[in-house]
Structures are given as C-alpha cells and as structure tokens.
mmCIF file of C-alpha atoms in Angstrom:
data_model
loop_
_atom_site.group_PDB
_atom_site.id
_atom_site.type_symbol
_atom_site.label_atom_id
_atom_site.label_comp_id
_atom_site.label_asym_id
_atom_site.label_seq_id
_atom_site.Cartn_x
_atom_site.Cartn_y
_atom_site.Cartn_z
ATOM 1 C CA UNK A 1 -148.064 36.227 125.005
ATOM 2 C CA UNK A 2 -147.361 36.015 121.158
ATOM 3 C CA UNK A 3 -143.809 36.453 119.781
ATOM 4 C CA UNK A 4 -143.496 39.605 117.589
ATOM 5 C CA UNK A 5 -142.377 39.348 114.529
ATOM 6 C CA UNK A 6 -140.681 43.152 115.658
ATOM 7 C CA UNK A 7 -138.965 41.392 118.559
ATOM 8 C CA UNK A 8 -137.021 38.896 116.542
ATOM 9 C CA UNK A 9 -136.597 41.443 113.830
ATOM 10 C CA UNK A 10 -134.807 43.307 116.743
ATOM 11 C CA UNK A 11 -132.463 40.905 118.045
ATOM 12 C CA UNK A 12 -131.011 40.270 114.388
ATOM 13 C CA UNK A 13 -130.703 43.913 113.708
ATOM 14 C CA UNK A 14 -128.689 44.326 117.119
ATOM 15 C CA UNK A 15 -124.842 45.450 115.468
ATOM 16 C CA UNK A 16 -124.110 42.944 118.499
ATOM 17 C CA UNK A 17 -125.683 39.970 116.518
ATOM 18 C CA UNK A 18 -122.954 39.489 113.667
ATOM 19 C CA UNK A 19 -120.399 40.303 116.156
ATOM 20 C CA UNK A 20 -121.706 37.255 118.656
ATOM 21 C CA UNK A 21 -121.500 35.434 115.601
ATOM 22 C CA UNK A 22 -118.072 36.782 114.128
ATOM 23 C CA UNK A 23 -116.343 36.485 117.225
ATOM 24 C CA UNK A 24 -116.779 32.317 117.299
ATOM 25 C CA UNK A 25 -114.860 32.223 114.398
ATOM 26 C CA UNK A 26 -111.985 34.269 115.988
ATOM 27 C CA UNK A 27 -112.197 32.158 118.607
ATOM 28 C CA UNK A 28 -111.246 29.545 116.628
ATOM 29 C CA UNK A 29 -108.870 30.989 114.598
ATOM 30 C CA UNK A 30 -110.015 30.783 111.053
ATOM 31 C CA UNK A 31 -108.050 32.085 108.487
ATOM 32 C CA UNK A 32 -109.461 35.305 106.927
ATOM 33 C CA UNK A 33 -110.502 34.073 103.534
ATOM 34 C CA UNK A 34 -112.590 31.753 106.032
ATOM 35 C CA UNK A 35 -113.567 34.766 107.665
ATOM 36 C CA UNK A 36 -115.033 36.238 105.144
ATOM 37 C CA UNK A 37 -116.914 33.118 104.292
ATOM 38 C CA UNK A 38 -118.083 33.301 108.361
ATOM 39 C CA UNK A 39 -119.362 36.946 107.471
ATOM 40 C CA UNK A 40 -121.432 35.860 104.307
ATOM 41 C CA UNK A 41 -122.978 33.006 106.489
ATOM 42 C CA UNK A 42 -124.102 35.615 109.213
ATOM 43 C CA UNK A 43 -125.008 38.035 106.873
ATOM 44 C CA UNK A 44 -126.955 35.206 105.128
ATOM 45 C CA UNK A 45 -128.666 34.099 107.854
ATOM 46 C CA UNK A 46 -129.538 37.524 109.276
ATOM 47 C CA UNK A 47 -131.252 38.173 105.810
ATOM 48 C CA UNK A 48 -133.231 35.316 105.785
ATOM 49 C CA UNK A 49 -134.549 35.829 109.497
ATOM 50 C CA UNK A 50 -135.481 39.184 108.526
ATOM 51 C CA UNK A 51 -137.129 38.208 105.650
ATOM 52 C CA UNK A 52 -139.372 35.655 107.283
ATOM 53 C CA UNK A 53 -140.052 39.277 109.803
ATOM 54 C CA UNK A 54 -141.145 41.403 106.851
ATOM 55 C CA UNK A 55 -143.480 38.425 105.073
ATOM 56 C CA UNK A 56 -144.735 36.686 108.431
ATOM 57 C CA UNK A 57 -145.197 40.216 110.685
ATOM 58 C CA UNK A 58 -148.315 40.903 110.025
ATOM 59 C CA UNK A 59 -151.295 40.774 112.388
ATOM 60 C CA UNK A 60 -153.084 37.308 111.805
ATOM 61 C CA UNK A 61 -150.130 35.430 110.726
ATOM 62 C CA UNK A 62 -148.587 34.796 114.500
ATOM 63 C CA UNK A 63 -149.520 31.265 114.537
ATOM 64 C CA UNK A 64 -147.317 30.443 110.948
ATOM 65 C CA UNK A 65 -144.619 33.073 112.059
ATOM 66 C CA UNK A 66 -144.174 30.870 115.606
ATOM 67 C CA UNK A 67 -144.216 27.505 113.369
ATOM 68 C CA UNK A 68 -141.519 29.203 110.784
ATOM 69 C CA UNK A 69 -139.494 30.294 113.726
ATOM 70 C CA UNK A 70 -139.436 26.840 115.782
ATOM 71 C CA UNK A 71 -138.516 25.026 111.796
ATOM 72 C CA UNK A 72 -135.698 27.366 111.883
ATOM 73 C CA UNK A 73 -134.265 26.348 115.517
ATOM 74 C CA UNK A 74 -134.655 22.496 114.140
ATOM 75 C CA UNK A 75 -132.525 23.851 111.360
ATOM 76 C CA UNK A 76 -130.215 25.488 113.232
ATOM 77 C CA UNK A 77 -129.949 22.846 115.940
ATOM 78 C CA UNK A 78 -129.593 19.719 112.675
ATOM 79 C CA UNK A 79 -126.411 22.208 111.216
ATOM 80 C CA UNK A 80 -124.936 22.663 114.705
ATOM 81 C CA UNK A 81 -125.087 18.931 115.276
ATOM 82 C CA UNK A 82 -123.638 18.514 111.894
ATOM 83 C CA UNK A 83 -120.888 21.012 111.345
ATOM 84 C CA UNK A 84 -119.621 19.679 115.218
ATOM 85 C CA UNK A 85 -119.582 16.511 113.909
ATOM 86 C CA UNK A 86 -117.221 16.822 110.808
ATOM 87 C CA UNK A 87 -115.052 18.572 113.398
ATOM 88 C CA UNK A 88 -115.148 16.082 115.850
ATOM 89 C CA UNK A 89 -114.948 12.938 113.200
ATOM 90 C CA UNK A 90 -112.232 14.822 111.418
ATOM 91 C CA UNK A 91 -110.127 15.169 114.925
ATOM 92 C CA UNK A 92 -110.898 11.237 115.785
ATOM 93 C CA UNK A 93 -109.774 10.047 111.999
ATOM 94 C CA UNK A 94 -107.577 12.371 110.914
ATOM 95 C CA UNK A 95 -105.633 13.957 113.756
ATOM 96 C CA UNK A 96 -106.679 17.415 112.954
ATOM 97 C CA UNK A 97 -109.945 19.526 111.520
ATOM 98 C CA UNK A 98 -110.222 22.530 109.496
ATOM 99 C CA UNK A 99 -110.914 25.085 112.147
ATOM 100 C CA UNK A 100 -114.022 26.567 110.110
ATOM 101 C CA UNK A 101 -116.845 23.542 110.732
ATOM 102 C CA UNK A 102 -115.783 24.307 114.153
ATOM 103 C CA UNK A 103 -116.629 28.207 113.696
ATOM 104 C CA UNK A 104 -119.671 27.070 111.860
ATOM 105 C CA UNK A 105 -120.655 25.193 114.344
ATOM 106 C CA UNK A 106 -120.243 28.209 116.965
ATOM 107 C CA UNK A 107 -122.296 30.749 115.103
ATOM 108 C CA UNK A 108 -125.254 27.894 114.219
ATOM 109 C CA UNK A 109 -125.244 27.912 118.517
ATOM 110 C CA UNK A 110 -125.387 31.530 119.191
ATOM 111 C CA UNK A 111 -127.834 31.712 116.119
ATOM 112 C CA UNK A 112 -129.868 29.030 117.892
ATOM 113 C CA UNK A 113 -129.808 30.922 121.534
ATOM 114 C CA UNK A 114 -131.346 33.958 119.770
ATOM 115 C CA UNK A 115 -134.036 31.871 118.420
ATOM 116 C CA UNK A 116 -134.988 29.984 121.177
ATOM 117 C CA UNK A 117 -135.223 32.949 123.671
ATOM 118 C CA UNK A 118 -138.352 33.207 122.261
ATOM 119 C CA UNK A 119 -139.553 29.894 121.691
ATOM 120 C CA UNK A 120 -141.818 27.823 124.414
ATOM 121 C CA UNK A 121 -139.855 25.738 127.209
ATOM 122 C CA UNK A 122 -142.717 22.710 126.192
ATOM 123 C CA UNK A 123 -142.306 23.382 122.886
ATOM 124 C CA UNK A 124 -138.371 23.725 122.734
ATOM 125 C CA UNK A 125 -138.087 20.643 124.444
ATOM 126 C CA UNK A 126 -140.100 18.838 121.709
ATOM 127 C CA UNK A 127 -137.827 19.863 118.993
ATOM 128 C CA UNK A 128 -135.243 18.960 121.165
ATOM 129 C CA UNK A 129 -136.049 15.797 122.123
ATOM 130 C CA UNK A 130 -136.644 15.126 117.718
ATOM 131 C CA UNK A 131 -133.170 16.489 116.776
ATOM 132 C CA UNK A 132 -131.567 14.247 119.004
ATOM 133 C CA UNK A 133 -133.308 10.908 118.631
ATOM 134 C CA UNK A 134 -133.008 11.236 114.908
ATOM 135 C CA UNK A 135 -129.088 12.633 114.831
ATOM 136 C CA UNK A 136 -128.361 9.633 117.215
ATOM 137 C CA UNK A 137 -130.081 7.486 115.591
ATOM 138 C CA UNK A 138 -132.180 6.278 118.105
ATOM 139 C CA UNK A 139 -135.632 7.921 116.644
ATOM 140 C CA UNK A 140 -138.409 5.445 115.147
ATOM 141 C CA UNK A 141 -138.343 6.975 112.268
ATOM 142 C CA UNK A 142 -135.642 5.371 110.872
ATOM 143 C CA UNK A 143 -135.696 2.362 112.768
ATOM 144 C CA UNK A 144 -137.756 0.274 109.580
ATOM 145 C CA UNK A 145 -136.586 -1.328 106.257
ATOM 146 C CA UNK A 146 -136.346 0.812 103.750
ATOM 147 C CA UNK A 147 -138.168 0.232 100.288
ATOM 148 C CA UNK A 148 -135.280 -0.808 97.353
ATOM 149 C CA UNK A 149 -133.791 2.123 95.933
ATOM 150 C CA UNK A 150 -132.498 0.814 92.593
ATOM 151 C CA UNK A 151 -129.896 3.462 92.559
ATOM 152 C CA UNK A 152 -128.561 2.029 96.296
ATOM 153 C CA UNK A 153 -125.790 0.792 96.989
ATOM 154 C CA UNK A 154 -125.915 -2.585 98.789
ATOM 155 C CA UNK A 155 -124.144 -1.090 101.182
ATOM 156 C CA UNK A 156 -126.346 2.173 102.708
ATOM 157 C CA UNK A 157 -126.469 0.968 106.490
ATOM 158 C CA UNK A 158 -130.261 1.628 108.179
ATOM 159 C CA UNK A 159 -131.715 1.015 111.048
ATOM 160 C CA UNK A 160 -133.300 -2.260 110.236
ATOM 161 C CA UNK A 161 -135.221 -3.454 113.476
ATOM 162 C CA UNK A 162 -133.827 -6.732 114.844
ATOM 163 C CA UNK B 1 -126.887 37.092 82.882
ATOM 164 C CA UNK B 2 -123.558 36.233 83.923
ATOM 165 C CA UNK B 3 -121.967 32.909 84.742
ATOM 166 C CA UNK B 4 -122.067 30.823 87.500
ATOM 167 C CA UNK B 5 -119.055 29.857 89.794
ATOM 168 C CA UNK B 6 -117.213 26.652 88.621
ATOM 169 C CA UNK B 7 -115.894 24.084 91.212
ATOM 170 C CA UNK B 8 -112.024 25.624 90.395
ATOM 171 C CA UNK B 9 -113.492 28.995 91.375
ATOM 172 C CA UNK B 10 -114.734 28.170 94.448
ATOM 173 C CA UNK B 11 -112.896 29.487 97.411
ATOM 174 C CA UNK B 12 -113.505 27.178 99.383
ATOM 175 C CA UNK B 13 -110.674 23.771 99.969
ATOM 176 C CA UNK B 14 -112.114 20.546 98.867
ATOM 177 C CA UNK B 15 -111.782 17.368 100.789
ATOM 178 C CA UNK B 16 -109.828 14.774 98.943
ATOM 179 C CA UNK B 17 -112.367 13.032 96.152
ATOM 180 C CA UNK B 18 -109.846 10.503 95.234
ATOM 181 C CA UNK B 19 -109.973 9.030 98.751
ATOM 182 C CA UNK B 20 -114.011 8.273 98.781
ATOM 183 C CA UNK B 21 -115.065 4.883 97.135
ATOM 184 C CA UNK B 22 -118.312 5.727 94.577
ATOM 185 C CA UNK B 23 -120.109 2.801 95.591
ATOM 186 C CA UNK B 24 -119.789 3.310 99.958
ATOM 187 C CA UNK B 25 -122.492 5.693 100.849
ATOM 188 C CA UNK B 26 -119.973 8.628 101.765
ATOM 189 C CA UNK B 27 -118.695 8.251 98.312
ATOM 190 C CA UNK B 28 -122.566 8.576 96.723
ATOM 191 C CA UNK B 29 -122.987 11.825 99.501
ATOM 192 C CA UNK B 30 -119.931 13.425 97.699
ATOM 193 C CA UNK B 31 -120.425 13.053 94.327
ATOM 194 C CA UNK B 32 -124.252 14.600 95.197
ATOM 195 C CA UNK B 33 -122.164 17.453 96.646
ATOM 196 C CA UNK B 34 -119.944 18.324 93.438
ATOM 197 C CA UNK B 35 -120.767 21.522 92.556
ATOM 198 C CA UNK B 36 -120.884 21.260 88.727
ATOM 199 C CA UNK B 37 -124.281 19.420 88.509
ATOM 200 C CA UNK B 38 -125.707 21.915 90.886
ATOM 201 C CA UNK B 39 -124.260 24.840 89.152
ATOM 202 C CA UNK B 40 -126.210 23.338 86.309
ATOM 203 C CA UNK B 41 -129.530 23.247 88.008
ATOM 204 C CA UNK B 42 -129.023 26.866 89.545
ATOM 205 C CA UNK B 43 -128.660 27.929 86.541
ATOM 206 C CA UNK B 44 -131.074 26.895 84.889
ATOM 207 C CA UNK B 45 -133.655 27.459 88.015
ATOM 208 C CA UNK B 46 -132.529 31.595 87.907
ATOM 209 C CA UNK B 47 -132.322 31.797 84.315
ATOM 210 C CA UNK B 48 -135.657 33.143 84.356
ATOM 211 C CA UNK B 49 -134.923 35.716 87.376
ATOM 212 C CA UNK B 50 -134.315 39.164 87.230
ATOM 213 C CA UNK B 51 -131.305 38.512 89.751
ATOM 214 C CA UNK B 52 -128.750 41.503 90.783
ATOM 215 C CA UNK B 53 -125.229 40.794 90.129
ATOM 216 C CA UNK B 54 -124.963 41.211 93.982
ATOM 217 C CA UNK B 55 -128.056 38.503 94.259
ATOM 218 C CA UNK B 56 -125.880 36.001 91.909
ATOM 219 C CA UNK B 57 -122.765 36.623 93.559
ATOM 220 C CA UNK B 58 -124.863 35.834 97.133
ATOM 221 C CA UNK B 59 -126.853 32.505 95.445
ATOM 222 C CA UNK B 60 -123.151 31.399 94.299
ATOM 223 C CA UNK B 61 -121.916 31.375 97.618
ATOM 224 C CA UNK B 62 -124.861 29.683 99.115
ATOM 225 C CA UNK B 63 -124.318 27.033 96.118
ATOM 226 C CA UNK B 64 -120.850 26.888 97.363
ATOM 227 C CA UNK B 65 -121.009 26.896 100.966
ATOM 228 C CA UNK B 66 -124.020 23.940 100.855
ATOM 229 C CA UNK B 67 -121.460 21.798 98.075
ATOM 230 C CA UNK B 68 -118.687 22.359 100.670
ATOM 231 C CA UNK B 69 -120.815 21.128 103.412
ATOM 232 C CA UNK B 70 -121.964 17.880 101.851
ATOM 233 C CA UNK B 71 -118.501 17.055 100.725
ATOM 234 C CA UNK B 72 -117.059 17.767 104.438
ATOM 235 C CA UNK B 73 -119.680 15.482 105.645
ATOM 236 C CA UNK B 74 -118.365 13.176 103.718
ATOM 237 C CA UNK B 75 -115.309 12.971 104.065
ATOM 238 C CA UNK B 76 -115.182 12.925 107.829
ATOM 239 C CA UNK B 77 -117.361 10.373 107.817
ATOM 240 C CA UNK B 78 -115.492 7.747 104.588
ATOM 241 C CA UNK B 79 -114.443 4.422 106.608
ATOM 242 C CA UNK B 80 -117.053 2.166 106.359
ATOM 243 C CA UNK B 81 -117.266 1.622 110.388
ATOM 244 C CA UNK B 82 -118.917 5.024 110.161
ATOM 245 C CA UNK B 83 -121.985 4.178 107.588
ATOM 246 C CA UNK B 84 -123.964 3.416 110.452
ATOM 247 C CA UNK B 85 -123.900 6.847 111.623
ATOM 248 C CA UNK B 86 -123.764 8.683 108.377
ATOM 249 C CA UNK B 87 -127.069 7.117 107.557
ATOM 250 C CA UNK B 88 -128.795 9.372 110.305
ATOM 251 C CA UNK B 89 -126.747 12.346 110.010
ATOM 252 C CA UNK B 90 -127.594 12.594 106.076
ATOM 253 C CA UNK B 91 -131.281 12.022 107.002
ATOM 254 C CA UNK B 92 -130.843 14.678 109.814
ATOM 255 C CA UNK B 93 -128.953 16.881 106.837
ATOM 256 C CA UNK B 94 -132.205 16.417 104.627
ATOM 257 C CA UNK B 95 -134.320 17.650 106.862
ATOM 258 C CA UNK B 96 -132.128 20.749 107.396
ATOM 259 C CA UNK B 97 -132.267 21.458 103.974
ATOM 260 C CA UNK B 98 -135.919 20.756 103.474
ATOM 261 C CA UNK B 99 -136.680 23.539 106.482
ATOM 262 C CA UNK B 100 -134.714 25.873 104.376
ATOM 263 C CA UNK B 101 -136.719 25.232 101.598
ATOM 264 C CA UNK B 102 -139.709 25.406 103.485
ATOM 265 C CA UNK B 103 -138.822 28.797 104.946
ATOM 266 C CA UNK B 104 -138.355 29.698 101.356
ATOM 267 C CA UNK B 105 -140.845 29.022 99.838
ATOM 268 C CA UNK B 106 -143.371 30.575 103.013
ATOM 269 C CA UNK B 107 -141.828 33.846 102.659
ATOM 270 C CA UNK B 108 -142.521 33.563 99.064
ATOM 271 C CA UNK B 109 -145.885 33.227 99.361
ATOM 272 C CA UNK B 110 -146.746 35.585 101.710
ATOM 273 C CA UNK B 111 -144.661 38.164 99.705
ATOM 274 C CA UNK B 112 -146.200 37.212 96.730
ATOM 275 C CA UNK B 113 -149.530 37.798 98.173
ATOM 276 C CA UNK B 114 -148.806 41.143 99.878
ATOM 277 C CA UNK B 115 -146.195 42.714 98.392
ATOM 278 C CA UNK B 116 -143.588 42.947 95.198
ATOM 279 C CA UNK B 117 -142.613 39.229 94.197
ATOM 280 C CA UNK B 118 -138.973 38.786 95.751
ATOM 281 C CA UNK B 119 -136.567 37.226 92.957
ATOM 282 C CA UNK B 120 -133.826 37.052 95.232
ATOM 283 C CA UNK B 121 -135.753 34.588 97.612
ATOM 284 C CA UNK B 122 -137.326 32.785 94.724
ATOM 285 C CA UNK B 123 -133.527 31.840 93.588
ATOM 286 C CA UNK B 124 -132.451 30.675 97.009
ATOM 287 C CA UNK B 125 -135.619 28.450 97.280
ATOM 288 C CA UNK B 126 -134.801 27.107 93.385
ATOM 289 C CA UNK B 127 -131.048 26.002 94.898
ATOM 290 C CA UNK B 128 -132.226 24.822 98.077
ATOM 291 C CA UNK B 129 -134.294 22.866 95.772
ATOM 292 C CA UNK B 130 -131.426 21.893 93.502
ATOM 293 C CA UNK B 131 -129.325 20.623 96.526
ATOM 294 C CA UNK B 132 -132.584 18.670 98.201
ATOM 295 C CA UNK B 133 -132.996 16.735 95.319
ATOM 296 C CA UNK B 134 -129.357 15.752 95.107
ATOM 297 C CA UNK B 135 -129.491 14.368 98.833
ATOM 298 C CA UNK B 136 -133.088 12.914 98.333
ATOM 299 C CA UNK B 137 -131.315 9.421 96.171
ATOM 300 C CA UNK B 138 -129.584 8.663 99.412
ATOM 301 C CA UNK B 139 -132.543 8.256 101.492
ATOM 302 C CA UNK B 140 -135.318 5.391 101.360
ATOM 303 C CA UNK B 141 -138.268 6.866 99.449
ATOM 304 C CA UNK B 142 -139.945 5.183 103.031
ATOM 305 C CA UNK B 143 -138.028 7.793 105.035
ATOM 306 C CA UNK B 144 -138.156 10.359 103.624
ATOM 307 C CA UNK B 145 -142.165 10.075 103.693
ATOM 308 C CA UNK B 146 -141.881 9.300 107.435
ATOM 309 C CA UNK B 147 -139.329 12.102 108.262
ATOM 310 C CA UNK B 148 -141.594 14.436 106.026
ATOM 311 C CA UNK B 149 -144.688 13.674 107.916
ATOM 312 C CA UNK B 150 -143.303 13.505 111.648
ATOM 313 C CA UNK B 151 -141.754 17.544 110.607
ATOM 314 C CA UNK B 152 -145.330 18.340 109.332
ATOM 315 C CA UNK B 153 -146.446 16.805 112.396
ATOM 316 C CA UNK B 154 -144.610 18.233 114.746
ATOM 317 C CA UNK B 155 -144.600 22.034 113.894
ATOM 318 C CA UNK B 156 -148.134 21.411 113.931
ATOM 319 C CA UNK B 157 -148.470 21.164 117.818
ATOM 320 C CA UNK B 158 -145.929 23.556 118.533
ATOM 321 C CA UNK B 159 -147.798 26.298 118.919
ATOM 322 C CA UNK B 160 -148.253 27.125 123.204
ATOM 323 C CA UNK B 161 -151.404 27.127 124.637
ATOM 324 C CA UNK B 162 -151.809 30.988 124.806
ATOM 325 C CA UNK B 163 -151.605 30.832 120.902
ATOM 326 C CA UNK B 164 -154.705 28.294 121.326
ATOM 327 C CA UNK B 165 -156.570 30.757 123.901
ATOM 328 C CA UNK B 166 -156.384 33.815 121.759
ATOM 329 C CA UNK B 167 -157.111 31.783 118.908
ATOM 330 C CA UNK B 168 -160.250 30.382 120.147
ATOM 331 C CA UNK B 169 -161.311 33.674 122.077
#
C-alpha cells in the first residue's frame, strides 16, 4: 500500500505531536529561554513536514513523496546522531553538557519514530545501515584519499586506506 | 526590509571561540559556523523576497539555531585526538544539511508548478544554501561527489516493491 501524503499530514497535526516533542526537553530540564528555542524547532519541523504534504500530496507524485519522506528520516537520524554526540563528547571532555543538545537530540528521535512508522522495514534498514557506517566511520565512502583542498589544513584527518 | 539578527543578538550561548585553534579542523568548522558571514549571505539571498516580518523572524532563528549547531559540534569535538571522528560526523552533518536543502528546494518546485510561489520556503532553501556552502570547504571535493552520489543512489531504490507493482500495472 502507498503512504498518504494525508496520513503523515495527520500524525504532525496530532496536538499530541509537539507535546511528544516538548515533553523531551522537560525531561531534560532545559531552561525556558531553551524551551522556547525547543518549541520553534518543533514548530519548524512540523511546518516543513506539512509543507512537503501540501506540494508532494497529490495523486501521481507517491513515488517522490516516499523518496522525500525516507531523505527526511536520514536527516533526522544524521541530527539525532549528532546533537547526542556533542552531549555525550561534552560529558566525556568537559564534565558536564548543556542540557539542550540532549533535548535536541530527544525530539530528532520521536520526530524520527513518526517518520518511520510509515517507512518500509527493507527500506528503513537501508538507511539505517548508511547512517551508521558513515557516522562511524566505517562506510567506503570515506575510506579514499581525498583530492588537495588548497584551503586544508594539513591536519583534516580521513580515512586514508592502509 | 528589516535587519537581520547579529551574533550579540542571538539568544542562544556560544561555545568558547578563544579555545579552538584556526588551523585544527574543529577550529575551521567554527569559524564556518559564525553567524556574521551567514547573516551576510541570508541577507542578501532574501533581499529579493517578499518575506513577512514573522517569516524573517522564523529564517533568523533557523540561521541561528544551524550557527549554534556547527559551533557546538565543534567545540565538543576541539582536542586533536578527536579529528578522526569529527571528520565523519561533519561529512554526516553535510549530508543533513544537503537533505534539507533538497527537501527545499522539491517543495519549491512542485509549488511553483501547482500553486502560488512560496517565499517563505524559497528563503529557507537560500540559508540552507548559505550554511551548505560554508561546511562544503571542509570536505574533499572527492567526498563530497561520492557522498552526493551514494544519497542520489540510495533514495533511488527505496521505493518498496508495491510502489514498483502499481507502477508497472
């Protein structure tokens, strides 16, 4: 069966949505200037899904709408990886981390959950399977010498293959 | 049209710039994060727009939030044991960003093709433009090609074989 374009539209509309997503960053106690910043995000990203709905929901376009929808769980999967990172590197170097990445971090998840409820198992596990080969560094892709950027430092570490 | 946010305005708390070295690659990923230079190319990319006050207020917290981000990466990442992973995780970065482009720029199109133009969305594609090309010095030109392909690549066989059967049928 084809994913609707309605059905997605649906799930972001729920009132329940921002407050899955609001209720991370309680969770991890943000202070409430960052809490506003945690409602722009969700607001932002709510926006955005709903405008790939309204310019993607039309009869004929399912096969771009599915591809725009599984590009936006890779995005949401690279900023969860990311944002849980600067917590966790922050903790390990510094002792302590700004509560928000962690927030961040937490509403990029439940974000992501919505998403892939309506993505492919085969397909999800893809994506998956990309997002964490290349965050780990482990993926091909970045396993050759680079070309020499003239603005490089000497120092820009790569994956060069032994 | 009225001005855009300067670093000082932003609400959001810095990491320490002082700290980063400008020649180790976290200190090159902050100084593509300031927020000046991209205030500079957003406002020049929307100068054109007919943007809401609401719709500038929005783009400037995008700007914002995105600067913030880069700079956090950063700094968590600054002792030069941790270039090896930073590499990745800025090419990972890139490719988030280039989605949101992406995304962007398809709603765009379709909305340009089927209904009113929508300025707001043009703007956010013209910063998530600005930002891309901030992070794009930090990656091999070689990457970059090879991430950009694999993505293409990839989204391309996504689709599940009922798409394929009503497709064909």
């Amino acid at each position: 069966m084809m994913v609707s374009a309605s059905r997605l539209a649906a799930l972001v509309r729920d009132p329940e949505f921002a407050d899955t997503v609001l209720a991370h960053g309680a969770a991890a106690a943000v202070s409430p200037e960052d809490m506003s910043r945690l409602t722009a995000y969700a607001s932002r990203r709510r926006s955005a899904i709903l405008d790939v709905c309204d310019a993607l929901g039309a009869e004929g376009d399912e096969d771009d709408f599915y591809r725009t929808l599984a590009a936006v769980w890779l995005e949401l999967r690279f900023e969860w990886q990311r944002y849980n990172l600067v917590s966790n590197y922050g903790t390990v170097r510094h002792g302590f981390s700004s509560p928000l990445p962690l927030a961040l971090a937490s509403a990029s998840s439940a974000l992501m959950a919505q998403v892939e409820s309506l993505l492919d198992d085969a397909a999800l596990a893809r994506l998956a399977e990309f997002a964490a080969q290349l965050i780990e560094g482990t993926h091909g892709l970045l396993s050759s010498e680079p070309a020499q950027d003239p603005h490089a430092s000497g120092r820009v570490c790569c994956r060069a293959e032994e | 049209m009225s001005h855009i946010v300067s670093p000082l305005d932003s609400g959001l708390q810095s990491p320490q710039p002082n700290t980063l070295e400008p020649d180790t690659l976290a200190g090159r990923l902050w100084a593509a994060g300031e927020l000046g230079p991209i205030d500079d190319l957003m406002t020049a990319a929307v100068s054109s727009l007919k943007l809401s006050d609401a719709e500038l207020a929005d783009l400037r917290l995008y700007a914002e939030e995105r600067s913030w981000a880069i700079q956090a990466l950063a700094e968590a990442f600054q002792q030069p044991e941790d270039e090896p992973d930073l590499y990745p995780t800025i090419a990972s970065f890139w490719l988030e960003l280039r989605f949101d482009w992406q995304r962007h720029n398809e709603v765009m199109n379709y909305a340009a093709t089927r209904m009113t133009p929508l300025p707001r969305v043009v703007g956010h594609g013209a910063v998530s433009s600005a930002i891309l090309g901030r992070l794009e010095d930090l990656l091999s030109p070689q990457h970059r090609d090879q991430l950009s392909q694999h993505a293409i690549h990839l989204l391309e066989g996504v689709l599940p074989a009922s798409y394929h059967a009503a497709n064909s049928s």
